[in-house]
Amino acid sequence: MTRNRRGREQIDCEEAVRRLAEYLDRELSQASRAEMEVHLQRCRDCFSRAEFERRLKARIRENLHTDQVPQAFHERMKTLVEGLGE
Amino acid sequence: MVESEMDRSAEWFQEEVMELLPDLLGAARSMGTTGADSEDAVAEAVALAWERLDDLREKVRFRGWIFRILRNCCLGRIRKARSRPETVSLDKEGNEGSFSLFERLHQPFLLWWSNPEMTFLDALLEDDIRQALESLPEEYRTVVLLADVHEFRYAEIAEALDIPIGTVRSRLARGRSRMQEALWRHAVDRGLRKPRSTSGNNPT
C-alpha cells in the first residue's frame, strides 16, 4: 500500500489481485471497494483480469442457473406447502 | 401460534419456498443427490423447515437457514447410499487456490483486436462448465455453487453450511481455482488451447 500526493492510500497490483474475488462478490467495505476501483481505473492489466473474472463468473451463472423445475415436482411441492398449517 | 398468525406464517413460508424452489432443487443436485432423491431431499427439507420455523429468528436469514437444513438432508441421504461418508479434510490443504485461467491466457503485448481471454470464454461450452463444477469435491462444489450460481453472500453461505466465514473464503478461492484448472484442461483436451507449462505474467 502506498500513498499518493494527497496522502490517500493506493493499493498495488498484488493487493488488487488479492482483493479481486471479494470485489466481484461485492463483499468489500465501501472504502476498500473505492481503493480497488481507483486502481482498476489506472491499471490496464488488473482491469483486464477483473473483466475476465467478472465475465467468467457471469458465464457460469448463465449456464448453470435454471428457473425450471419438473412440473410434477412443482405440483408436489405446491400441494405440500399449501397443506402446511392446516 | 394463534390461528391468524399461523396463517400469515404459512402464507409467507409458501411464497418463500416456491420462489426458492429452482435454487433448492439445483443445490440438492449439486450436493450429490440425484434424480428422485434430489426432489425427496428438497421436500424433506421444506417439511423440516416448517416444523422448525420458530427457530428462525430473522426472516431475512431464511435462505441461508433453509439451505442449511437442505444440506443436512442431502448429506443424510448420501450417507445412507454410501457405506461411508465423504471426509471433510480439505480446509488445511496447502498450495492451492492459485491456478488462474487469466494468467494462462493473458498476453499483455497483443494488439487491441486480439483478446485471447474473451475468445476463450466465447468458446466455452455449457458442458465444459458443468463438468468442471461437477469435478470439484463436494465441499468446494457447494460453496462455488452457492456463491456463483445462486449469488449467496459469504455470511449466508457460512450459515447454510455451518462453517466460519474464513472457511467460506478459503474454500471459494480453492474451488474457483480448481474449477478454472478443470476448464483449462477441457480446453486443452478439445484442442482449443495448447498446454503451457508456465503461467503468464505476474502482477507488478
PDB file of C-alpha atoms in Angstrom:
ATOM      1  CA  MET A   1       0.000   0.000   0.000  1.00  0.00           C
ATOM      2  CA  THR A   2       1.429   3.435  -0.970  1.00  0.00           C
ATOM      3  CA  ARG A   3       0.136   6.992  -0.631  1.00  0.00           C
ATOM      4  CA  ASN A   4      -0.492   9.442  -3.444  1.00  0.00           C
ATOM      5  CA  ARG A   5       0.383  13.170  -3.374  1.00  0.00           C
ATOM      6  CA  ARG A   6      -2.802  13.981  -1.461  1.00  0.00           C
ATOM      7  CA  GLY A   7      -1.913  11.420   1.169  1.00  0.00           C
ATOM      8  CA  ARG A   8      -4.611   8.962   0.106  1.00  0.00           C
ATOM      9  CA  GLU A   9      -3.745   5.297   0.259  1.00  0.00           C
ATOM     10  CA  GLN A  10      -3.280   3.481  -3.031  1.00  0.00           C
ATOM     11  CA  ILE A  11      -3.180  -0.248  -3.476  1.00  0.00           C
ATOM     12  CA  ASP A  12      -0.672  -2.028  -5.722  1.00  0.00           C
ATOM     13  CA  CYS A  13      -1.362  -4.879  -8.193  1.00  0.00           C
ATOM     14  CA  GLU A  14      -0.601  -7.586  -5.659  1.00  0.00           C
ATOM     15  CA  GLU A  15      -3.178  -6.187  -3.251  1.00  0.00           C
ATOM     16  CA  ALA A  16      -5.686  -5.668  -6.082  1.00  0.00           C
ATOM     17  CA  VAL A  17      -5.375  -9.317  -7.149  1.00  0.00           C
ATOM     18  CA  ARG A  18      -5.766 -10.387  -3.527  1.00  0.00           C
ATOM     19  CA  ARG A  19      -8.986  -8.376  -3.164  1.00  0.00           C
ATOM     20  CA  LEU A  20     -10.417  -9.173  -6.589  1.00  0.00           C
ATOM     21  CA  ALA A  21     -12.732 -12.059  -5.671  1.00  0.00           C
ATOM     22  CA  GLU A  22     -14.299 -10.152  -2.792  1.00  0.00           C
ATOM     23  CA  TYR A  23     -14.624  -7.098  -5.008  1.00  0.00           C
ATOM     24  CA  LEU A  24     -16.527  -9.064  -7.645  1.00  0.00           C
ATOM     25  CA  ASP A  25     -18.598 -10.784  -4.950  1.00  0.00           C
ATOM     26  CA  ARG A  26     -19.475  -7.327  -3.513  1.00  0.00           C
ATOM     27  CA  GLU A  27     -18.070  -8.300  -0.141  1.00  0.00           C
ATOM     28  CA  LEU A  28     -15.583  -5.436   0.285  1.00  0.00           C
ATOM     29  CA  SER A  29     -16.200  -2.479   2.553  1.00  0.00           C
ATOM     30  CA  GLN A  30     -17.041   0.802   0.846  1.00  0.00           C
ATOM     31  CA  ALA A  31     -13.537   2.214   1.461  1.00  0.00           C
ATOM     32  CA  SER A  32     -11.812  -0.913   0.233  1.00  0.00           C
ATOM     33  CA  ARG A  33     -14.039  -1.031  -2.832  1.00  0.00           C
ATOM     34  CA  ALA A  34     -13.244   2.596  -3.644  1.00  0.00           C
ATOM     35  CA  GLU A  35      -9.485   1.896  -3.431  1.00  0.00           C
ATOM     36  CA  MET A  36      -9.954  -1.064  -5.723  1.00  0.00           C
ATOM     37  CA  GLU A  37     -11.870   0.995  -8.263  1.00  0.00           C
ATOM     38  CA  VAL A  38      -9.195   3.681  -8.325  1.00  0.00           C
ATOM     39  CA  HIS A  39      -6.578   1.004  -9.003  1.00  0.00           C
ATOM     40  CA  LEU A  40      -8.663  -0.612 -11.760  1.00  0.00           C
ATOM     41  CA  GLN A  41      -9.101   2.731 -13.483  1.00  0.00           C
ATOM     42  CA  ARG A  42      -5.333   3.144 -13.604  1.00  0.00           C
ATOM     43  CA  CYS A  43      -4.017  -0.362 -14.218  1.00  0.00           C
ATOM     44  CA  ARG A  44      -4.830  -1.963 -17.553  1.00  0.00           C
ATOM     45  CA  ASP A  45      -3.633  -5.454 -16.571  1.00  0.00           C
ATOM     46  CA  CYS A  46      -5.697  -5.554 -13.382  1.00  0.00           C
ATOM     47  CA  PHE A  47      -8.685  -4.110 -15.224  1.00  0.00           C
ATOM     48  CA  SER A  48      -8.390  -6.885 -17.852  1.00  0.00           C
ATOM     49  CA  ARG A  49      -8.098  -9.502 -15.130  1.00  0.00           C
ATOM     50  CA  ALA A  50     -11.147  -8.141 -13.303  1.00  0.00           C
ATOM     51  CA  GLU A  51     -13.157  -8.043 -16.525  1.00  0.00           C
ATOM     52  CA  PHE A  52     -12.205 -11.630 -17.344  1.00  0.00           C
ATOM     53  CA  GLU A  53     -13.127 -12.906 -13.894  1.00  0.00           C
ATOM     54  CA  ARG A  54     -16.401 -10.952 -13.954  1.00  0.00           C
ATOM     55  CA  ARG A  55     -17.392 -12.420 -17.313  1.00  0.00           C
ATOM     56  CA  LEU A  56     -16.350 -15.931 -16.328  1.00  0.00           C
ATOM     57  CA  LYS A  57     -18.487 -15.686 -13.210  1.00  0.00           C
ATOM     58  CA  ALA A  58     -21.448 -14.419 -15.260  1.00  0.00           C
ATOM     59  CA  ARG A  59     -20.939 -17.235 -17.770  1.00  0.00           C
ATOM     60  CA  ILE A  60     -21.010 -19.856 -15.010  1.00  0.00           C
ATOM     61  CA  ARG A  61     -24.263 -18.467 -13.636  1.00  0.00           C
ATOM     62  CA  GLU A  62     -25.879 -18.199 -17.082  1.00  0.00           C
ATOM     63  CA  ASN A  63     -25.025 -21.811 -17.827  1.00  0.00           C
ATOM     64  CA  LEU A  64     -25.809 -23.443 -14.527  1.00  0.00           C
ATOM     65  CA  HIS A  65     -28.695 -21.453 -13.119  1.00  0.00           C
ATOM     66  CA  THR A  66     -32.138 -22.567 -14.089  1.00  0.00           C
ATOM     67  CA  ASP A  67     -35.542 -21.335 -13.053  1.00  0.00           C
ATOM     68  CA  GLN A  68     -37.171 -24.510 -14.252  1.00  0.00           C
ATOM     69  CA  VAL A  69     -38.198 -27.451 -12.120  1.00  0.00           C
ATOM     70  CA  PRO A  70     -40.082 -30.532 -13.378  1.00  0.00           C
ATOM     71  CA  GLN A  71     -43.808 -29.796 -13.494  1.00  0.00           C
ATOM     72  CA  ALA A  72     -44.720 -32.843 -11.389  1.00  0.00           C
ATOM     73  CA  PHE A  73     -42.277 -31.793  -8.669  1.00  0.00           C
ATOM     74  CA  HIS A  74     -43.608 -28.237  -8.739  1.00  0.00           C
ATOM     75  CA  GLU A  75     -47.126 -29.547  -8.204  1.00  0.00           C
ATOM     76  CA  ARG A  76     -45.972 -31.871  -5.438  1.00  0.00           C
ATOM     77  CA  MET A  77     -44.260 -29.024  -3.575  1.00  0.00           C
ATOM     78  CA  LYS A  78     -47.219 -26.691  -4.091  1.00  0.00           C
ATOM     79  CA  THR A  79     -49.506 -29.268  -2.529  1.00  0.00           C
ATOM     80  CA  LEU A  80     -47.038 -29.796   0.312  1.00  0.00           C
ATOM     81  CA  VAL A  81     -46.670 -26.121   1.268  1.00  0.00           C
ATOM     82  CA  GLU A  82     -50.364 -25.364   0.818  1.00  0.00           C
ATOM     83  CA  GLY A  83     -51.134 -28.123   3.294  1.00  0.00           C
ATOM     84  CA  LEU A  84     -48.878 -26.622   5.960  1.00  0.00           C
ATOM     85  CA  GLY A  85     -50.539 -25.028   8.924  1.00  0.00           C
ATOM     86  CA  GLU A  86     -53.840 -26.836   8.360  1.00  0.00           C
TER      87      GLU A  86
ATOM     88  CA  MET B   1     -49.053 -19.545  17.465  1.00  0.00           C
ATOM     89  CA  VAL B   2     -52.605 -18.157  17.282  1.00  0.00           C
ATOM     90  CA  GLU B   3     -54.557 -19.087  14.160  1.00  0.00           C
ATOM     91  CA  SER B   4     -54.214 -15.843  12.184  1.00  0.00           C
ATOM     92  CA  GLU B   5     -50.512 -15.652  12.971  1.00  0.00           C
ATOM     93  CA  MET B   6     -50.142 -19.248  11.818  1.00  0.00           C
ATOM     94  CA  ASP B   7     -51.963 -18.389   8.568  1.00  0.00           C
ATOM     95  CA  ARG B   8     -49.680 -15.432   7.924  1.00  0.00           C
ATOM     96  CA  SER B   9     -46.602 -17.531   8.625  1.00  0.00           C
ATOM     97  CA  ALA B  10     -47.819 -20.312   6.351  1.00  0.00           C
ATOM     98  CA  GLU B  11     -48.558 -17.864   3.552  1.00  0.00           C
ATOM     99  CA  TRP B  12     -45.143 -16.227   3.883  1.00  0.00           C
ATOM    100  CA  PHE B  13     -43.437 -19.618   4.053  1.00  0.00           C
ATOM    101  CA  GLN B  14     -45.250 -20.884   0.946  1.00  0.00           C
ATOM    102  CA  GLU B  15     -44.230 -17.838  -1.075  1.00  0.00           C
ATOM    103  CA  GLU B  16     -40.592 -18.056   0.009  1.00  0.00           C
ATOM    104  CA  VAL B  17     -40.346 -21.778  -0.678  1.00  0.00           C
ATOM    105  CA  MET B  18     -41.974 -21.652  -4.104  1.00  0.00           C
ATOM    106  CA  GLU B  19     -39.725 -18.770  -5.137  1.00  0.00           C
ATOM    107  CA  LEU B  20     -36.632 -20.632  -3.962  1.00  0.00           C
ATOM    108  CA  LEU B  21     -37.689 -23.976  -5.423  1.00  0.00           C
ATOM    109  CA  PRO B  22     -35.381 -23.946  -8.507  1.00  0.00           C
ATOM    110  CA  ASP B  23     -32.420 -22.935  -6.315  1.00  0.00           C
ATOM    111  CA  LEU B  24     -33.222 -25.596  -3.726  1.00  0.00           C
ATOM    112  CA  LEU B  25     -33.508 -28.330  -6.341  1.00  0.00           C
ATOM    113  CA  GLY B  26     -30.360 -27.155  -8.139  1.00  0.00           C
ATOM    114  CA  ALA B  27     -28.460 -27.095  -4.854  1.00  0.00           C
ATOM    115  CA  ALA B  28     -29.677 -30.570  -3.871  1.00  0.00           C
ATOM    116  CA  ARG B  29     -28.427 -31.925  -7.191  1.00  0.00           C
ATOM    117  CA  SER B  30     -25.085 -30.202  -6.790  1.00  0.00           C
ATOM    118  CA  MET B  31     -24.729 -31.514  -3.267  1.00  0.00           C
ATOM    119  CA  GLY B  32     -24.505 -35.008  -4.700  1.00  0.00           C
ATOM    120  CA  THR B  33     -28.073 -36.309  -4.718  1.00  0.00           C
ATOM    121  CA  THR B  34     -29.591 -37.438  -7.998  1.00  0.00           C
ATOM    122  CA  GLY B  35     -32.992 -37.870  -9.652  1.00  0.00           C
ATOM    123  CA  ALA B  36     -35.915 -38.503  -7.343  1.00  0.00           C
ATOM    124  CA  ASP B  37     -33.580 -38.409  -4.347  1.00  0.00           C
ATOM    125  CA  SER B  38     -32.894 -34.694  -5.000  1.00  0.00           C
ATOM    126  CA  GLU B  39     -36.613 -33.967  -5.080  1.00  0.00           C
ATOM    127  CA  ASP B  40     -37.196 -36.007  -1.917  1.00  0.00           C
ATOM    128  CA  ALA B  41     -34.375 -34.141  -0.157  1.00  0.00           C
ATOM    129  CA  VAL B  42     -35.986 -30.793  -1.005  1.00  0.00           C
ATOM    130  CA  ALA B  43     -39.407 -31.984   0.151  1.00  0.00           C
ATOM    131  CA  GLU B  44     -37.895 -33.305   3.384  1.00  0.00           C
ATOM    132  CA  ALA B  45     -36.030 -30.039   3.976  1.00  0.00           C
ATOM    133  CA  VAL B  46     -39.142 -27.935   3.370  1.00  0.00           C
ATOM    134  CA  ALA B  47     -41.214 -30.045   5.761  1.00  0.00           C
ATOM    135  CA  LEU B  48     -38.472 -29.843   8.408  1.00  0.00           C
ATOM    136  CA  ALA B  49     -38.106 -26.095   7.900  1.00  0.00           C
ATOM    137  CA  TRP B  50     -41.818 -25.602   8.516  1.00  0.00           C
ATOM    138  CA  GLU B  51     -41.651 -27.703  11.692  1.00  0.00           C
ATOM    139  CA  ARG B  52     -38.701 -25.652  12.946  1.00  0.00           C
ATOM    140  CA  LEU B  53     -39.860 -22.248  11.746  1.00  0.00           C
ATOM    141  CA  ASP B  54     -39.929 -20.909  15.305  1.00  0.00           C
ATOM    142  CA  ASP B  55     -36.122 -21.396  15.386  1.00  0.00           C
ATOM    143  CA  LEU B  56     -35.690 -18.853  12.605  1.00  0.00           C
ATOM    144  CA  ARG B  57     -35.043 -15.603  14.426  1.00  0.00           C
ATOM    145  CA  GLU B  58     -34.844 -13.234  11.450  1.00  0.00           C
ATOM    146  CA  LYS B  59     -36.804 -13.721   8.246  1.00  0.00           C
ATOM    147  CA  VAL B  60     -34.006 -12.139   6.186  1.00  0.00           C
ATOM    148  CA  ARG B  61     -31.872 -15.148   7.084  1.00  0.00           C
ATOM    149  CA  PHE B  62     -34.393 -17.609   5.678  1.00  0.00           C
ATOM    150  CA  ARG B  63     -32.358 -18.509   2.579  1.00  0.00           C
ATOM    151  CA  GLY B  64     -29.188 -19.465   4.452  1.00  0.00           C
ATOM    152  CA  TRP B  65     -31.237 -21.230   7.109  1.00  0.00           C
ATOM    153  CA  ILE B  66     -33.261 -23.451   4.773  1.00  0.00           C
ATOM    154  CA  PHE B  67     -30.191 -24.297   2.673  1.00  0.00           C
ATOM    155  CA  ARG B  68     -28.521 -25.477   5.850  1.00  0.00           C
ATOM    156  CA  ILE B  69     -31.448 -27.796   6.529  1.00  0.00           C
ATOM    157  CA  LEU B  70     -31.354 -28.949   2.910  1.00  0.00           C
ATOM    158  CA  ARG B  71     -27.644 -29.674   3.083  1.00  0.00           C
ATOM    159  CA  ASN B  72     -28.137 -31.859   6.140  1.00  0.00           C
ATOM    160  CA  CYS B  73     -30.965 -33.712   4.391  1.00  0.00           C
ATOM    161  CA  CYS B  74     -28.756 -34.285   1.330  1.00  0.00           C
ATOM    162  CA  LEU B  75     -25.811 -35.453   3.421  1.00  0.00           C
ATOM    163  CA  GLY B  76     -28.066 -37.853   5.294  1.00  0.00           C
ATOM    164  CA  ARG B  77     -29.267 -39.350   2.028  1.00  0.00           C
ATOM    165  CA  ILE B  78     -25.756 -39.609   0.619  1.00  0.00           C
ATOM    166  CA  ARG B  79     -24.528 -41.309   3.794  1.00  0.00           C
ATOM    167  CA  LYS B  80     -27.332 -43.820   3.536  1.00  0.00           C
ATOM    168  CA  ALA B  81     -26.479 -44.513  -0.087  1.00  0.00           C
ATOM    169  CA  ARG B  82     -22.776 -44.978   0.646  1.00  0.00           C
ATOM    170  CA  SER B  83     -21.220 -47.159   3.256  1.00  0.00           C
ATOM    171  CA  ARG B  84     -19.006 -44.322   4.483  1.00  0.00           C
ATOM    172  CA  PRO B  85     -19.465 -40.540   4.401  1.00  0.00           C
ATOM    173  CA  GLU B  86     -17.166 -38.240   2.441  1.00  0.00           C
ATOM    174  CA  THR B  87     -14.444 -36.928   4.722  1.00  0.00           C
ATOM    175  CA  VAL B  88     -14.067 -33.216   5.260  1.00  0.00           C
ATOM    176  CA  SER B  89     -10.359 -32.518   5.426  1.00  0.00           C
ATOM    177  CA  LEU B  90      -9.868 -30.041   2.654  1.00  0.00           C
ATOM    178  CA  ASP B  91      -9.536 -26.784   4.541  1.00  0.00           C
ATOM    179  CA  LYS B  92      -5.957 -27.384   5.599  1.00  0.00           C
ATOM    180  CA  GLU B  93      -4.644 -28.313   2.173  1.00  0.00           C
ATOM    181  CA  GLY B  94      -1.825 -26.028   1.185  1.00  0.00           C
ATOM    182  CA  ASN B  95      -0.556 -24.655  -2.095  1.00  0.00           C
ATOM    183  CA  GLU B  96      -3.980 -24.324  -3.691  1.00  0.00           C
ATOM    184  CA  GLY B  97      -6.218 -21.516  -4.815  1.00  0.00           C
ATOM    185  CA  SER B  98      -3.560 -20.287  -7.166  1.00  0.00           C
ATOM    186  CA  PHE B  99      -4.478 -21.561 -10.631  1.00  0.00           C
ATOM    187  CA  SER B 100      -5.528 -18.628 -12.772  1.00  0.00           C
ATOM    188  CA  LEU B 101      -7.039 -19.011 -16.224  1.00  0.00           C
ATOM    189  CA  PHE B 102      -6.357 -15.336 -16.804  1.00  0.00           C
ATOM    190  CA  GLU B 103      -2.642 -15.847 -16.259  1.00  0.00           C
ATOM    191  CA  ARG B 104      -2.644 -18.782 -18.670  1.00  0.00           C
ATOM    192  CA  LEU B 105      -4.415 -16.804 -21.349  1.00  0.00           C
ATOM    193  CA  HIS B 106      -3.369 -13.190 -20.978  1.00  0.00           C
ATOM    194  CA  GLN B 107      -0.774 -11.775 -23.350  1.00  0.00           C
ATOM    195  CA  PRO B 108      -0.175  -8.169 -22.336  1.00  0.00           C
ATOM    196  CA  PHE B 109       1.532  -7.017 -25.514  1.00  0.00           C
ATOM    197  CA  LEU B 110      -1.029  -8.196 -28.049  1.00  0.00           C
ATOM    198  CA  LEU B 111      -2.628  -5.711 -30.382  1.00  0.00           C
ATOM    199  CA  TRP B 112      -6.040  -4.364 -29.478  1.00  0.00           C
ATOM    200  CA  TRP B 113      -8.015  -6.587 -31.849  1.00  0.00           C
ATOM    201  CA  SER B 114      -6.760  -9.814 -30.279  1.00  0.00           C
ATOM    202  CA  ASN B 115      -8.173 -10.824 -26.919  1.00  0.00           C
ATOM    203  CA  PRO B 116      -7.419 -14.461 -26.049  1.00  0.00           C
ATOM    204  CA  GLU B 117      -9.230 -14.318 -22.704  1.00  0.00           C
ATOM    205  CA  MET B 118     -12.546 -13.313 -24.239  1.00  0.00           C
ATOM    206  CA  THR B 119     -12.061 -15.724 -27.154  1.00  0.00           C
ATOM    207  CA  PHE B 120     -11.603 -18.477 -24.599  1.00  0.00           C
ATOM    208  CA  LEU B 121     -14.807 -17.513 -22.764  1.00  0.00           C
ATOM    209  CA  ASP B 122     -16.751 -17.453 -26.037  1.00  0.00           C
ATOM    210  CA  ALA B 123     -15.564 -20.971 -26.872  1.00  0.00           C
ATOM    211  CA  LEU B 124     -16.596 -22.468 -23.534  1.00  0.00           C
ATOM    212  CA  LEU B 125     -19.496 -24.879 -23.756  1.00  0.00           C
ATOM    213  CA  GLU B 126     -22.182 -25.383 -21.158  1.00  0.00           C
ATOM    214  CA  ASP B 127     -20.945 -28.963 -20.748  1.00  0.00           C
ATOM    215  CA  ASP B 128     -17.394 -27.743 -20.036  1.00  0.00           C
ATOM    216  CA  ILE B 129     -18.684 -25.556 -17.221  1.00  0.00           C
ATOM    217  CA  ARG B 130     -20.997 -28.207 -15.808  1.00  0.00           C
ATOM    218  CA  GLN B 131     -18.286 -30.874 -15.854  1.00  0.00           C
ATOM    219  CA  ALA B 132     -15.770 -28.503 -14.274  1.00  0.00           C
ATOM    220  CA  LEU B 133     -18.171 -27.820 -11.394  1.00  0.00           C
ATOM    221  CA  GLU B 134     -19.026 -31.485 -11.004  1.00  0.00           C
ATOM    222  CA  SER B 135     -15.338 -32.388 -10.867  1.00  0.00           C
ATOM    223  CA  LEU B 136     -14.933 -30.450  -7.601  1.00  0.00           C
ATOM    224  CA  PRO B 137     -15.024 -32.232  -4.238  1.00  0.00           C
ATOM    225  CA  GLU B 138     -18.391 -31.663  -2.554  1.00  0.00           C
ATOM    226  CA  GLU B 139     -17.037 -29.160  -0.002  1.00  0.00           C
ATOM    227  CA  TYR B 140     -15.744 -26.876  -2.742  1.00  0.00           C
ATOM    228  CA  ARG B 141     -18.551 -27.517  -5.202  1.00  0.00           C
ATOM    229  CA  THR B 142     -21.260 -26.437  -2.778  1.00  0.00           C
ATOM    230  CA  VAL B 143     -19.514 -23.188  -1.861  1.00  0.00           C
ATOM    231  CA  VAL B 144     -18.852 -22.292  -5.515  1.00  0.00           C
ATOM    232  CA  LEU B 145     -22.421 -23.197  -6.425  1.00  0.00           C
ATOM    233  CA  LEU B 146     -23.948 -21.079  -3.667  1.00  0.00           C
ATOM    234  CA  ALA B 147     -21.717 -18.073  -4.433  1.00  0.00           C
ATOM    235  CA  ASP B 148     -21.536 -18.134  -8.214  1.00  0.00           C
ATOM    236  CA  VAL B 149     -24.800 -19.737  -9.297  1.00  0.00           C
ATOM    237  CA  HIS B 150     -27.194 -18.777  -6.507  1.00  0.00           C
ATOM    238  CA  GLU B 151     -25.420 -15.499  -5.618  1.00  0.00           C
ATOM    239  CA  PHE B 152     -25.318 -16.067  -1.871  1.00  0.00           C
ATOM    240  CA  ARG B 153     -23.395 -13.619   0.327  1.00  0.00           C
ATOM    241  CA  TYR B 154     -20.468 -15.089   2.263  1.00  0.00           C
ATOM    242  CA  ALA B 155     -22.422 -14.776   5.531  1.00  0.00           C
ATOM    243  CA  GLU B 156     -25.335 -16.725   4.036  1.00  0.00           C
ATOM    244  CA  ILE B 157     -23.000 -19.492   2.862  1.00  0.00           C
ATOM    245  CA  ALA B 158     -21.428 -19.639   6.313  1.00  0.00           C
ATOM    246  CA  GLU B 159     -24.886 -20.033   7.824  1.00  0.00           C
ATOM    247  CA  ALA B 160     -26.066 -22.566   5.230  1.00  0.00           C
ATOM    248  CA  LEU B 161     -23.017 -24.783   5.664  1.00  0.00           C
ATOM    249  CA  ASP B 162     -22.396 -24.067   9.348  1.00  0.00           C
ATOM    250  CA  ILE B 163     -18.773 -23.065   8.761  1.00  0.00           C
ATOM    251  CA  PRO B 164     -16.806 -19.922   9.686  1.00  0.00           C
ATOM    252  CA  ILE B 165     -16.752 -17.113   7.128  1.00  0.00           C
ATOM    253  CA  GLY B 166     -12.972 -17.511   6.763  1.00  0.00           C
ATOM    254  CA  THR B 167     -13.558 -21.093   5.650  1.00  0.00           C
ATOM    255  CA  VAL B 168     -16.067 -19.828   3.072  1.00  0.00           C
ATOM    256  CA  ARG B 169     -13.381 -17.536   1.664  1.00  0.00           C
ATOM    257  CA  SER B 170     -10.704 -20.215   1.520  1.00  0.00           C
ATOM    258  CA  ARG B 171     -12.987 -22.887   0.035  1.00  0.00           C
ATOM    259  CA  LEU B 172     -14.264 -20.425  -2.520  1.00  0.00           C
ATOM    260  CA  ALA B 173     -10.727 -19.482  -3.569  1.00  0.00           C
ATOM    261  CA  ARG B 174      -9.659 -23.109  -3.843  1.00  0.00           C
ATOM    262  CA  GLY B 175     -12.885 -24.208  -5.506  1.00  0.00           C
ATOM    263  CA  ARG B 176     -12.697 -21.475  -8.127  1.00  0.00           C
ATOM    264  CA  SER B 177      -9.040 -22.208  -8.724  1.00  0.00           C
ATOM    265  CA  ARG B 178      -9.747 -25.912  -9.240  1.00  0.00           C
ATOM    266  CA  MET B 179     -12.674 -25.083 -11.470  1.00  0.00           C
ATOM    267  CA  GLN B 180     -10.520 -22.825 -13.645  1.00  0.00           C
ATOM    268  CA  GLU B 181      -7.916 -25.575 -13.831  1.00  0.00           C
ATOM    269  CA  ALA B 182     -10.601 -28.036 -14.942  1.00  0.00           C
ATOM    270  CA  LEU B 183     -11.831 -25.586 -17.595  1.00  0.00           C
ATOM    271  CA  TRP B 184      -8.265 -25.191 -18.830  1.00  0.00           C
ATOM    272  CA  ARG B 185      -7.892 -28.978 -19.080  1.00  0.00           C
ATOM    273  CA  HIS B 186     -11.172 -29.227 -21.022  1.00  0.00           C
ATOM    274  CA  ALA B 187      -9.923 -26.552 -23.422  1.00  0.00           C
ATOM    275  CA  VAL B 188      -6.624 -28.389 -23.915  1.00  0.00           C
ATOM    276  CA  ASP B 189      -8.432 -31.716 -24.414  1.00  0.00           C
ATOM    277  CA  ARG B 190     -10.715 -30.162 -27.022  1.00  0.00           C
ATOM    278  CA  GLY B 191      -7.713 -28.686 -28.799  1.00  0.00           C
ATOM    279  CA  LEU B 192      -8.806 -25.119 -28.084  1.00  0.00           C
ATOM    280  CA  ARG B 193      -5.555 -24.346 -26.271  1.00  0.00           C
ATOM    281  CA  LYS B 194      -2.079 -25.775 -26.299  1.00  0.00           C
ATOM    282  CA  PRO B 195      -0.684 -26.931 -22.956  1.00  0.00           C
ATOM    283  CA  ARG B 196       1.612 -24.345 -21.412  1.00  0.00           C
ATOM    284  CA  SER B 197       3.879 -25.214 -18.531  1.00  0.00           C
ATOM    285  CA  THR B 198       4.359 -21.763 -17.049  1.00  0.00           C
ATOM    286  CA  SER B 199       1.854 -19.122 -16.057  1.00  0.00           C
ATOM    287  CA  GLY B 200       1.751 -15.846 -17.947  1.00  0.00           C
ATOM    288  CA  ASN B 201       2.607 -12.533 -16.468  1.00  0.00           C
ATOM    289  CA  ASN B 202       2.996 -11.901 -12.794  1.00  0.00           C
ATOM    290  CA  PRO B 203       1.397  -8.958 -11.038  1.00  0.00           C
ATOM    291  CA  THR B 204       3.692  -5.997 -10.581  1.00  0.00           C
TER     292      THR B 204
END
